[in-house]
Structure formats: C-alpha cells, structure tokens
Amino acid sequence: MPSDSIHPAVPRVTFMDPEIASIGMTRAECVEKFGAGGFKYLKAAENDTDRADIDSISRSTDGFVELRVSIPRGKILGATICSPGASEIINELGVAMVNKLTVRNIGRCIHAYPSYGYLMHRVALSLALSDVWGLLAACGPIGRATGSVGRNIQGRLRRKKSKVLRRWESVGTDKELDYTASSDVEGIKSMSSVSFFEASDDDVFCEAMRRHVKNDDIRVSEKEVMIDFIKWLDSKP
C-alpha cells in the first residue's frame, strides 16, 4: 500500500570529486513507465562552460547535468548531476519536484552566473522551449493560456505503449554498448557509453553485428558484448 511516509523525492549523493547526485526516476525507469519517446530528457556537458573553465586547473573529470521531464507538461521526473556543486543543485530540484513545478518554472527563475547551478537552469530552459507549447508560453498571458490548452489536449491524445514493450526498451536503455572494433569490418564501428536502445536505431550496424558475431577470430570480450546485444534485439516483443 502506498504510504505518505515514503517521500517522493529523496536525493542521492556520492561525495567525491566531483560530486555525483541524482533524484527521482532514472532514465531506464522513465522508459519503463512511459516508453521511449514518452518523456523528454536532455544531457548537457559541463566542459566549455565558463564555470568549468574557471575550475579546469583543479579538475580532472568533466561534469554534466541531465534532466528528465514528462510530456507534454514538463514536470520533472528525475535528474542526474556530476559537478562540484551537485549536492546543492539537487536540493533545488527536490524542492521543484515536491511542489510539482515544471521546467518552465525553473526557466523563468534567474540563476546567478557563472554558478554551478546555471547549467541546470540552461538545460531546464532548453527543455521548456523544446516544443511549440513552450514557445507560446514565453509570449505572455495569452500564449501561456494557449500553451496550457495545447498541452492538455496533447496529453489526452497520447497513446501509451504496452508494458512488455516498455520493459524491453527500459532494459535496452539501462545497458551500455562499450565496444571497440578490432578490425575494419563494413558497418562495424566503435561505440562508447551508447545504450543498446540508441544503437538499435542504426540498422546497418545491427546487421553487421549479426554477421560479425559468427567470426571465430574476434576477441572473447567482443563476442560476449555482441551476443548480449543481439539477444536483446531478438527479444523485442
């Protein structure tokens, strides 16, 4: 039974250098609940930002900010942050989630520059303006009213994918394809930190993997990755 004592937004932080923090649903959990394409997410690297340039002398790891939001309302579903200020930024997102705020609410709030939280603000603003309803909402009271009506209509018209398909997509989102091509085989290319689901969009790559896995000359570690990927592809409902 659901209990009010279970808090809906508990931040999770690993205090290292830089800090890693997350809150809410992971990307794989969002896919399992809403299906691929049933929510929006945006991941922005911290490198080349002014704050990262200021800290670059003392830092060896590039940070990032990823937000995951609902469609079409833009409600924050979850976030993952790698940054020296991640533990503080995640608290702001926790307040937003508990109060059911959207990326439009965060986008309208001016953030100090160049603070660690400024990149999160930019990501939220980009998501808020990523559809026509968000653009309309930036055009004053009439635009906000029109955008609100449009989002409600879009939400009612959306069709949800089957639970089995959403589960398959979730597994593919959670597994990463770290594969280094050992030979120049047509269609095969190296991939690093690419999810199975993202790789499955490349039909040429998938067919080349099916052919190449039969080659007895490839390394065992490579073959294991290929077999795991192909098994997931073939399990699509």
GROMACS .gro file of N, CA and C in nm, residues 67-220:
model
  462
   67LEU      N    1   1.840   1.625  -1.714
   67LEU     CA    2   1.704   1.635  -1.661
   67LEU      C    3   1.611   1.548  -1.742
   68ARG      N    4   1.515   1.487  -1.674
   68ARG     CA    5   1.413   1.404  -1.740
   68ARG      C    6   1.276   1.459  -1.702
   69VAL      N    7   1.195   1.490  -1.802
   69VAL     CA    8   1.067   1.556  -1.775
   69VAL      C    9   0.954   1.488  -1.851
   70SER      N   10   0.833   1.508  -1.801
   70SER     CA   11   0.715   1.447  -1.861
   70SER      C   12   0.674   1.522  -1.987
   71ILE      N   13   0.601   1.451  -2.072
   71ILE     CA   14   0.540   1.510  -2.192
   71ILE      C   15   0.388   1.504  -2.174
   72PRO      N   16   0.317   1.612  -2.197
   72PRO     CA   17   0.364   1.740  -2.252
   72PRO      C   18   0.385   1.848  -2.146
   73ARG      N   19   0.357   1.817  -2.019
   73ARG     CA   20   0.352   1.922  -1.916
   73ARG      C   21   0.491   1.975  -1.879
   74GLY      N   22   0.595   1.891  -1.885
   74GLY     CA   23   0.728   1.935  -1.845
   74GLY      C   24   0.755   1.918  -1.698
   75LYS      N   25   0.678   1.832  -1.631
   75LYS     CA   26   0.701   1.805  -1.489
   75LYS      C   27   0.831   1.727  -1.473
   76ILE      N   28   0.910   1.762  -1.372
   76ILE     CA   29   1.041   1.699  -1.353
   76ILE      C   30   1.023   1.558  -1.298
   77LEU      N   31   1.074   1.460  -1.371
   77LEU     CA   32   1.064   1.320  -1.331
   77LEU      C   33   1.189   1.273  -1.258
   78GLY      N   34   1.303   1.327  -1.296
   78GLY     CA   35   1.429   1.286  -1.234
   78GLY      C   36   1.544   1.366  -1.289
   79ALA      N   37   1.659   1.353  -1.224
   79ALA     CA   38   1.777   1.427  -1.267
   79ALA      C   39   1.902   1.355  -1.219
   80THR      N   40   2.010   1.373  -1.294
   80THR     CA   41   2.142   1.322  -1.256
   80THR      C   42   2.242   1.433  -1.282
   81ILE      N   43   2.328   1.460  -1.185
   81ILE     CA   44   2.422   1.571  -1.196
   81ILE      C   45   2.560   1.525  -1.149
   82CYS      N   46   2.662   1.560  -1.226
   82CYS     CA   47   2.801   1.538  -1.188
   82CYS      C   48   2.868   1.674  -1.189
   83SER      N   49   2.901   1.725  -1.072
   83SER     CA   50   2.953   1.861  -1.060
   83SER      C   51   3.004   1.883  -0.918
   84PRO      N   52   3.099   1.975  -0.899
   84PRO     CA   53   3.142   2.006  -0.761
   84PRO      C   54   3.026   2.057  -0.675
   85GLY      N   55   2.924   2.114  -0.736
   85GLY     CA   56   2.809   2.164  -0.661
   85GLY      C   57   2.685   2.079  -0.676
   86ALA      N   58   2.702   1.951  -0.714
   86ALA     CA   59   2.587   1.864  -0.742
   86ALA      C   60   2.494   1.848  -0.622
   87SER      N   61   2.551   1.837  -0.500
   87SER     CA   62   2.468   1.815  -0.382
   87SER      C   63   2.380   1.936  -0.352
   88GLU      N   64   2.421   2.055  -0.392
   88GLU     CA   65   2.339   2.174  -0.370
   88GLU      C   66   2.235   2.191  -0.481
   89ILE      N   67   2.276   2.162  -0.606
   89ILE     CA   68   2.184   2.176  -0.719
   89ILE      C   69   2.068   2.079  -0.706
   90ILE      N   70   2.098   1.956  -0.658
   90ILE     CA   71   1.994   1.853  -0.649
   90ILE      C   72   1.888   1.893  -0.547
   91ASN      N   73   1.927   1.973  -0.446
   91ASN     CA   74   1.829   2.019  -0.348
   91ASN      C   75   1.725   2.110  -0.413
   92GLU      N   76   1.768   2.197  -0.505
   92GLU     CA   77   1.675   2.284  -0.576
   92GLU      C   78   1.575   2.201  -0.657
   93LEU      N   79   1.625   2.096  -0.720
   93LEU     CA   80   1.536   2.011  -0.799
   93LEU      C   81   1.441   1.932  -0.710
   94GLY      N   82   1.486   1.898  -0.589
   94GLY     CA   83   1.398   1.831  -0.494
   94GLY      C   84   1.281   1.920  -0.454
   95VAL      N   85   1.308   2.048  -0.430
   95VAL     CA   86   1.201   2.144  -0.399
   95VAL      C   87   1.103   2.152  -0.515
   96ALA      N   88   1.157   2.156  -0.639
   96ALA     CA   89   1.072   2.165  -0.758
   96ALA      C   90   0.984   2.042  -0.772
   97MET      N   91   1.038   1.924  -0.746
   97MET     CA   92   0.961   1.800  -0.762
   97MET      C   93   0.852   1.788  -0.657
   98VAL      N   94   0.884   1.820  -0.532
   98VAL     CA   95   0.786   1.809  -0.424
   98VAL      C   96   0.669   1.904  -0.448
   99ASN      N   97   0.698   2.022  -0.504
   99ASN     CA   98   0.594   2.121  -0.529
   99ASN      C   99   0.536   2.113  -0.670
  100LYS      N  100   0.571   2.002  -0.742
  100LYS     CA  101   0.516   1.975  -0.875
  100LYS      C  102   0.540   2.090  -0.973
  101LEU      N  103   0.660   2.149  -0.963
  101LEU     CA  104   0.697   2.255  -1.056
  101LEU      C  105   0.745   2.192  -1.187
  102THR      N  106   0.749   2.273  -1.291
  102THR     CA  107   0.792   2.226  -1.423
  102THR      C  108   0.922   2.295  -1.463
  103VAL      N  109   0.977   2.251  -1.576
  103VAL     CA  110   1.099   2.316  -1.625
  103VAL      C  111   1.071   2.461  -1.665
  104ARG      N  112   0.948   2.493  -1.696
  104ARG     CA  113   0.914   2.633  -1.727
  104ARG      C  114   0.928   2.720  -1.603
  105ASN      N  115   0.891   2.666  -1.487
  105ASN     CA  116   0.906   2.741  -1.361
  105ASN      C  117   1.054   2.768  -1.332
  106ILE      N  118   1.137   2.667  -1.352
  106ILE     CA  119   1.282   2.685  -1.330
  106ILE      C  120   1.340   2.780  -1.433
  107GLY      N  121   1.295   2.767  -1.558
  107GLY     CA  122   1.346   2.853  -1.665
  107GLY      C  123   1.315   3.000  -1.642
  108ARG      N  124   1.203   3.029  -1.575
  108ARG     CA  125   1.166   3.168  -1.550
  108ARG      C  126   1.241   3.229  -1.433
  109CYS      N  127   1.311   3.145  -1.355
  109CYS     CA  128   1.385   3.193  -1.238
  109CYS      C  129   1.529   3.225  -1.279
  110ILE      N  130   1.572   3.347  -1.256
  110ILE     CA  131   1.707   3.389  -1.292
  110ILE      C  132   1.807   3.325  -1.197
  111HIS      N  133   1.911   3.263  -1.252
  111HIS     CA  134   2.016   3.199  -1.173
  111HIS      C  135   2.145   3.281  -1.183
  112ALA      N  136   2.220   3.282  -1.075
  112ALA     CA  137   2.348   3.355  -1.072
  112ALA      C  138   2.445   3.296  -1.175
  113TYR      N  139   2.523   3.384  -1.234
  113TYR     CA  140   2.617   3.342  -1.338
  113TYR      C  141   2.757   3.391  -1.300
  114PRO      N  142   2.859   3.305  -1.307
  114PRO     CA  143   2.857   3.165  -1.352
  114PRO      C  144   2.857   3.066  -1.236
  115SER      N  145   2.743   3.043  -1.176
  115SER     CA  146   2.732   2.947  -1.065
  115SER      C  147   2.724   2.805  -1.120
  116TYR      N  148   2.741   2.707  -1.031
  116TYR     CA  149   2.730   2.567  -1.073
  116TYR      C  150   2.588   2.535  -1.119
  117GLY      N  151   2.489   2.603  -1.060
  117GLY     CA  152   2.350   2.576  -1.096
  117GLY      C  153   2.305   2.639  -1.227
  118TYR      N  154   2.390   2.722  -1.287
  118TYR     CA  155   2.349   2.791  -1.409
  118TYR      C  156   2.329   2.694  -1.525
  119LEU      N  157   2.413   2.589  -1.532
  119LEU     CA  158   2.397   2.491  -1.640
  119LEU      C  159   2.264   2.418  -1.626
  120MET      N  160   2.224   2.385  -1.503
  120MET     CA  161   2.095   2.321  -1.481
  120MET      C  162   1.982   2.412  -1.530
  121HIS      N  163   1.994   2.542  -1.503
  121HIS     CA  164   1.895   2.639  -1.549
  121HIS      C  165   1.887   2.639  -1.702
  122ARG      N  166   2.001   2.634  -1.768
  122ARG     CA  167   2.003   2.633  -1.915
  122ARG      C  168   1.938   2.506  -1.971
  123VAL      N  169   1.964   2.392  -1.906
  123VAL     CA  170   1.904   2.266  -1.950
  123VAL      C  171   1.752   2.273  -1.934
  124ALA      N  172   1.706   2.324  -1.819
  124ALA     CA  173   1.562   2.337  -1.794
  124ALA      C  174   1.497   2.431  -1.895
  125LEU      N  175   1.564   2.541  -1.924
  125LEU     CA  176   1.509   2.637  -2.020
  125LEU      C  177   1.502   2.576  -2.161
  126SER      N  178   1.604   2.501  -2.199
  126SER     CA  179   1.603   2.436  -2.331
  126SER      C  180   1.488   2.337  -2.342
  127LEU      N  181   1.464   2.260  -2.237
  127LEU     CA  182   1.352   2.166  -2.238
  127LEU      C  183   1.218   2.239  -2.242
  128ALA      N  184   1.210   2.351  -2.169
  128ALA     CA  185   1.085   2.427  -2.165
  128ALA      C  186   1.049   2.484  -2.302
  129LEU      N  187   1.151   2.518  -2.381
  129LEU     CA  188   1.128   2.579  -2.512
  129LEU      C  189   1.143   2.480  -2.627
  130SER      N  190   1.142   2.350  -2.594
  130SER     CA  191   1.167   2.249  -2.698
  130SER      C  192   1.044   2.210  -2.778
  131ASP      N  193   0.926   2.265  -2.744
  131ASP     CA  194   0.806   2.237  -2.824
  131ASP      C  195   0.728   2.367  -2.845
  132VAL      N  196   0.629   2.360  -2.929
  132VAL     CA  197   0.553   2.480  -2.965
  132VAL      C  198   0.478   2.537  -2.845
  133TRP      N  199   0.436   2.449  -2.752
  133TRP     CA  200   0.362   2.497  -2.635
  133TRP      C  201   0.454   2.579  -2.545
  134GLY      N  202   0.578   2.538  -2.534
  134GLY     CA  203   0.673   2.613  -2.454
  134GLY      C  204   0.705   2.747  -2.515
  135LEU      N  205   0.716   2.750  -2.646
  135LEU     CA  206   0.742   2.877  -2.715
  135LEU      C  207   0.624   2.972  -2.698
  136LEU      N  208   0.503   2.919  -2.707
  136LEU     CA  209   0.385   3.002  -2.687
  136LEU      C  210   0.380   3.057  -2.544
  137ALA      N  211   0.419   2.973  -2.447
  137ALA     CA  212   0.414   3.015  -2.307
  137ALA      C  213   0.508   3.131  -2.279
  138ALA      N  214   0.609   3.150  -2.365
  138ALA     CA  215   0.704   3.260  -2.348
  138ALA      C  216   0.652   3.390  -2.409
  139CYS      N  217   0.531   3.387  -2.465
  139CYS     CA  218   0.478   3.503  -2.537
  139CYS      C  219   0.370   3.577  -2.458
  140GLY      N  220   0.378   3.573  -2.326
  140GLY     CA  221   0.283   3.649  -2.247
  140GLY      C  222   0.163   3.568  -2.203
  141PRO      N  223   0.065   3.634  -2.137
  141PRO     CA  224  -0.051   3.564  -2.079
  141PRO      C  225  -0.132   3.486  -2.181
  142ILE      N  226  -0.158   3.543  -2.298
  142ILE     CA  227  -0.237   3.471  -2.399
  142ILE      C  228  -0.162   3.347  -2.447
  143GLY      N  229  -0.032   3.363  -2.469
  143GLY     CA  230   0.049   3.250  -2.512
  143GLY      C  231   0.052   3.139  -2.407
  144ARG      N  232   0.064   3.177  -2.278
  144ARG     CA  233   0.064   3.077  -2.171
  144ARG      C  234  -0.068   3.002  -2.165
  145ALA      N  235  -0.180   3.074  -2.183
  145ALA     CA  236  -0.311   3.010  -2.181
  145ALA      C  237  -0.326   2.914  -2.299
  146THR      N  238  -0.281   2.958  -2.417
  146THR     CA  239  -0.288   2.873  -2.536
  146THR      C  240  -0.200   2.749  -2.519
  147GLY      N  241  -0.081   2.769  -2.465
  147GLY     CA  242   0.010   2.656  -2.443
  147GLY      C  243  -0.047   2.557  -2.345
  148SER      N  244  -0.114   2.606  -2.240
  148SER     CA  245  -0.173   2.518  -2.140
  148SER      C  246  -0.283   2.432  -2.201
  149VAL      N  247  -0.368   2.494  -2.283
  149VAL     CA  248  -0.475   2.420  -2.350
  149VAL      C  249  -0.415   2.316  -2.445
  150GLY      N  250  -0.313   2.357  -2.520
  150GLY     CA  251  -0.249   2.265  -2.615
  150GLY      C  252  -0.186   2.145  -2.546
  151ARG      N  253  -0.121   2.168  -2.432
  151ARG     CA  254  -0.059   2.058  -2.358
  151ARG      C  255  -0.165   1.961  -2.306
  152ASN      N  256  -0.276   2.014  -2.257
  152ASN     CA  257  -0.383   1.926  -2.207
  152ASN      C  258  -0.440   1.839  -2.318
  153ILE      N  259  -0.461   1.898  -2.436
  153ILE     CA  260  -0.514   1.821  -2.549
  153ILE      C  261  -0.414   1.714  -2.592
  154GLN      N  262  -0.286   1.753  -2.602
  154GLN     CA  263  -0.182   1.658  -2.642
  154GLN      C  264  -0.174   1.542  -2.543
  155GLY      N  265  -0.185   1.572  -2.413
  155GLY     CA  266  -0.178   1.468  -2.312
  155GLY      C  267  -0.292   1.368  -2.324
  156ARG      N  268  -0.410   1.416  -2.357
  156ARG     CA  269  -0.524   1.327  -2.370
  156ARG      C  270  -0.516   1.240  -2.495
  157LEU      N  271  -0.448   1.289  -2.598
  157LEU     CA  272  -0.441   1.216  -2.725
  157LEU      C  273  -0.327   1.115  -2.729
  158ARG      N  274  -0.233   1.122  -2.635
  158ARG     CA  275  -0.118   1.033  -2.638
  158ARG      C  276  -0.161   0.890  -2.608
  159ARG      N  277  -0.104   0.796  -2.684
  159ARG     CA  278  -0.131   0.655  -2.662
  159ARG      C  279  -0.012   0.591  -2.592
  160LYS      N  280  -0.038   0.513  -2.489
  160LYS     CA  281   0.069   0.452  -2.411
  160LYS      C  282   0.108   0.318  -2.471
  161LYS      N  283   0.239   0.290  -2.475
  161LYS     CA  284   0.287   0.164  -2.528
  161LYS      C  285   0.256   0.051  -2.430
  162SER      N  286   0.260  -0.072  -2.481
  162SER     CA  287   0.234  -0.188  -2.395
  162SER      C  288   0.343  -0.201  -2.290
  163LYS      N  289   0.307  -0.263  -2.178
  163LYS     CA  290   0.402  -0.278  -2.068
  163LYS      C  291   0.522  -0.362  -2.108
  164VAL      N  292   0.500  -0.465  -2.189
  164VAL     CA  293   0.610  -0.553  -2.232
  164VAL      C  294   0.709  -0.476  -2.319
  165LEU      N  295   0.659  -0.394  -2.411
  165LEU     CA  296   0.747  -0.316  -2.497
  165LEU      C  297   0.823  -0.213  -2.416
  166ARG      N  298   0.757  -0.150  -2.320
  166ARG     CA  299   0.824  -0.051  -2.237
  166ARG      C  300   0.935  -0.116  -2.154
  167ARG      N  301   0.910  -0.239  -2.107
  167ARG     CA  302   1.011  -0.310  -2.031
  167ARG      C  303   1.132  -0.342  -2.119
  168TRP      N  304   1.109  -0.384  -2.242
  168TRP     CA  305   1.218  -0.414  -2.336
  168TRP      C  306   1.300  -0.288  -2.363
  169GLU      N  307   1.235  -0.177  -2.385
  169GLU     CA  308   1.304  -0.051  -2.409
  169GLU      C  309   1.383  -0.008  -2.285
  170SER      N  310   1.328  -0.034  -2.168
  170SER     CA  311   1.396   0.002  -2.043
  170SER      C  312   1.526  -0.076  -2.025
  171VAL      N  313   1.522  -0.205  -2.054
  171VAL     CA  314   1.643  -0.289  -2.044
  171VAL      C  315   1.749  -0.237  -2.142
  172GLY      N  316   1.707  -0.204  -2.263
  172GLY     CA  317   1.800  -0.153  -2.363
  172GLY      C  318   1.856  -0.017  -2.327
  173THR      N  319   1.782   0.063  -2.253
  173THR     CA  320   1.831   0.193  -2.209
  173THR      C  321   1.931   0.179  -2.097
  174ASP      N  322   1.912   0.078  -2.013
  174ASP     CA  323   1.998   0.058  -1.896
  174ASP      C  324   2.131  -0.006  -1.931
  175LYS      N  325   2.136  -0.080  -2.041
  175LYS     CA  326   2.260  -0.148  -2.081
  175LYS      C  327   2.338  -0.061  -2.179
  176GLU      N  328   2.469  -0.054  -2.158
  176GLU     CA  329   2.553   0.028  -2.245
  176GLU      C  330   2.641  -0.059  -2.333
  177LEU      N  331   2.664  -0.010  -2.453
  177LEU     CA  332   2.745  -0.081  -2.551
  177LEU      C  333   2.882  -0.015  -2.557
  178ASP      N  334   2.976  -0.068  -2.481
  178ASP     CA  335   3.115  -0.023  -2.488
  178ASP      C  336   3.190  -0.122  -2.575
  179TYR      N  337   3.198  -0.092  -2.703
  179TYR     CA  338   3.254  -0.187  -2.799
  179TYR      C  339   3.360  -0.117  -2.883
  180THR      N  340   3.478  -0.178  -2.889
  180THR     CA  341   3.587  -0.126  -2.971
  180THR      C  342   3.609  -0.219  -3.088
  181ALA      N  343   3.586  -0.169  -3.207
  181ALA     CA  344   3.603  -0.252  -3.327
  181ALA      C  345   3.750  -0.287  -3.345
  182SER      N  346   3.778  -0.417  -3.357
  182SER     CA  347   3.916  -0.462  -3.369
  182SER      C  348   3.962  -0.472  -3.513
  183SER      N  349   3.870  -0.469  -3.606
  183SER     CA  350   3.906  -0.480  -3.747
  183SER      C  351   3.813  -0.394  -3.830
  184ASP      N  352   3.855  -0.365  -3.950
  184ASP     CA  353   3.778  -0.278  -4.039
  184ASP      C  354   3.672  -0.360  -4.111
  185VAL      N  355   3.565  -0.390  -4.041
  185VAL     CA  356   3.455  -0.467  -4.098
  185VAL      C  357   3.346  -0.370  -4.139
  186GLU      N  358   3.292  -0.389  -4.257
  186GLU     CA  359   3.190  -0.297  -4.309
  186GLU      C  360   3.069  -0.291  -4.216
  187GLY      N  361   3.034  -0.170  -4.175
  187GLY     CA  362   2.917  -0.149  -4.090
  187GLY      C  363   2.948  -0.151  -3.942
  188ILE      N  364   3.064  -0.208  -3.903
  188ILE     CA  365   3.101  -0.215  -3.762
  188ILE      C  366   3.179  -0.090  -3.725
  189LYS      N  367   3.142  -0.029  -3.613
  189LYS     CA  368   3.214   0.089  -3.565
  189LYS      C  369   3.223   0.084  -3.414
  190SER      N  370   3.323   0.152  -3.361
  190SER     CA  371   3.340   0.155  -3.216
  190SER      C  372   3.232   0.242  -3.153
  191MET      N  373   3.182   0.198  -3.037
  191MET     CA  374   3.083   0.275  -2.963
  191MET      C  375   3.123   0.278  -2.817
  192SER      N  376   3.109   0.393  -2.754
  192SER     CA  377   3.145   0.408  -2.614
  192SER      C  378   3.029   0.472  -2.538
  193SER      N  379   2.984   0.404  -2.432
  193SER     CA  380   2.876   0.454  -2.346
  193SER      C  381   2.750   0.488  -2.425
  194VAL      N  382   2.719   0.405  -2.524
  194VAL     CA  383   2.596   0.418  -2.601
  194VAL      C  384   2.501   0.307  -2.558
  195SER      N  385   2.380   0.342  -2.526
  195SER     CA  386   2.285   0.240  -2.479
  195SER      C  387   2.248   0.145  -2.593
  196PHE      N  388   2.207   0.023  -2.556
  196PHE     CA  389   2.160  -0.073  -2.655
  196PHE      C  390   2.048  -0.012  -2.738
  197PHE      N  391   1.959   0.060  -2.671
  197PHE     CA  392   1.843   0.115  -2.741
  197PHE      C  393   1.885   0.218  -2.845
  198GLU      N  394   1.982   0.303  -2.811
  198GLU     CA  395   2.030   0.403  -2.908
  198GLU      C  396   2.100   0.335  -3.025
  199ALA      N  397   2.179   0.231  -2.996
  199ALA     CA  398   2.249   0.160  -3.103
  199ALA      C  399   2.153   0.087  -3.196
  200SER      N  400   2.038   0.045  -3.144
  200SER     CA  401   1.942  -0.031  -3.225
  200SER      C  402   1.880   0.053  -3.335
  201ASP      N  403   1.894   0.186  -3.328
  201ASP     CA  404   1.840   0.272  -3.434
  201ASP      C  405   1.921   0.263  -3.563
  202ASP      N  406   2.045   0.213  -3.552
  202ASP     CA  407   2.133   0.201  -3.668
  202ASP      C  408   2.118   0.061  -3.728
  203ASP      N  409   2.033   0.046  -3.830
  203ASP     CA  410   2.006  -0.086  -3.889
  203ASP      C  411   2.131  -0.148  -3.951
  204VAL      N  412   2.215  -0.066  -4.014
  204VAL     CA  413   2.337  -0.115  -4.076
  204VAL      C  414   2.431  -0.175  -3.971
  205PHE      N  415   2.444  -0.106  -3.859
  205PHE     CA  416   2.530  -0.154  -3.751
  205PHE      C  417   2.476  -0.285  -3.694
  206CYS      N  418   2.345  -0.294  -3.674
  206CYS     CA  419   2.284  -0.415  -3.617
  206CYS      C  420   2.305  -0.536  -3.707
  207GLU      N  421   2.285  -0.518  -3.837
  207GLU     CA  422   2.306  -0.629  -3.931
  207GLU      C  423   2.452  -0.668  -3.938
  208ALA      N  424   2.542  -0.571  -3.931
  208ALA     CA  425   2.685  -0.602  -3.934
  208ALA      C  426   2.726  -0.679  -3.808
  209MET      N  427   2.666  -0.645  -3.695
  209MET     CA  428   2.695  -0.718  -3.571
  209MET      C  429   2.651  -0.863  -3.582
  210ARG      N  430   2.534  -0.886  -3.644
  210ARG     CA  431   2.485  -1.023  -3.660
  210ARG      C  432   2.580  -1.105  -3.747
  211ARG      N  433   2.635  -1.044  -3.851
  211ARG     CA  434   2.728  -1.115  -3.938
  211ARG      C  435   2.862  -1.138  -3.869
  212HIS      N  436   2.909  -1.035  -3.802
  212HIS     CA  437   3.044  -1.038  -3.745
  212HIS      C  438   3.054  -1.132  -3.625
  213VAL      N  439   2.943  -1.156  -3.553
  213VAL     CA  440   2.948  -1.240  -3.434
  213VAL      C  441   2.982  -1.385  -3.469
  214LYS      N  442   2.962  -1.424  -3.595
  214LYS     CA  443   2.993  -1.560  -3.639
  214LYS      C  444   3.141  -1.580  -3.668
  215ASN      N  445   3.218  -1.472  -3.665
  215ASN     CA  446   3.361  -1.478  -3.692
  215ASN      C  447   3.435  -1.533  -3.571
  216ASP      N  448   3.508  -1.642  -3.589
  216ASP     CA  449   3.580  -1.705  -3.478
  216ASP      C  450   3.708  -1.632  -3.440
  217ASP      N  451   3.749  -1.534  -3.519
  217ASP     CA  452   3.875  -1.465  -3.493
  217ASP      C  453   3.862  -1.346  -3.398
  218ILE      N  454   3.740  -1.307  -3.363
  218ILE     CA  455   3.723  -1.190  -3.277
  218ILE      C  456   3.750  -1.226  -3.131
  219ARG      N  457   3.785  -1.127  -3.052
  219ARG     CA  458   3.816  -1.149  -2.912
  219ARG      C  459   3.693  -1.195  -2.834
  220VAL      N  460   3.718  -1.272  -2.727
  220VAL     CA  461   3.608  -1.326  -2.647
  220VAL      C  462   3.525  -1.213  -2.586
   0.00000   0.00000   0.00000
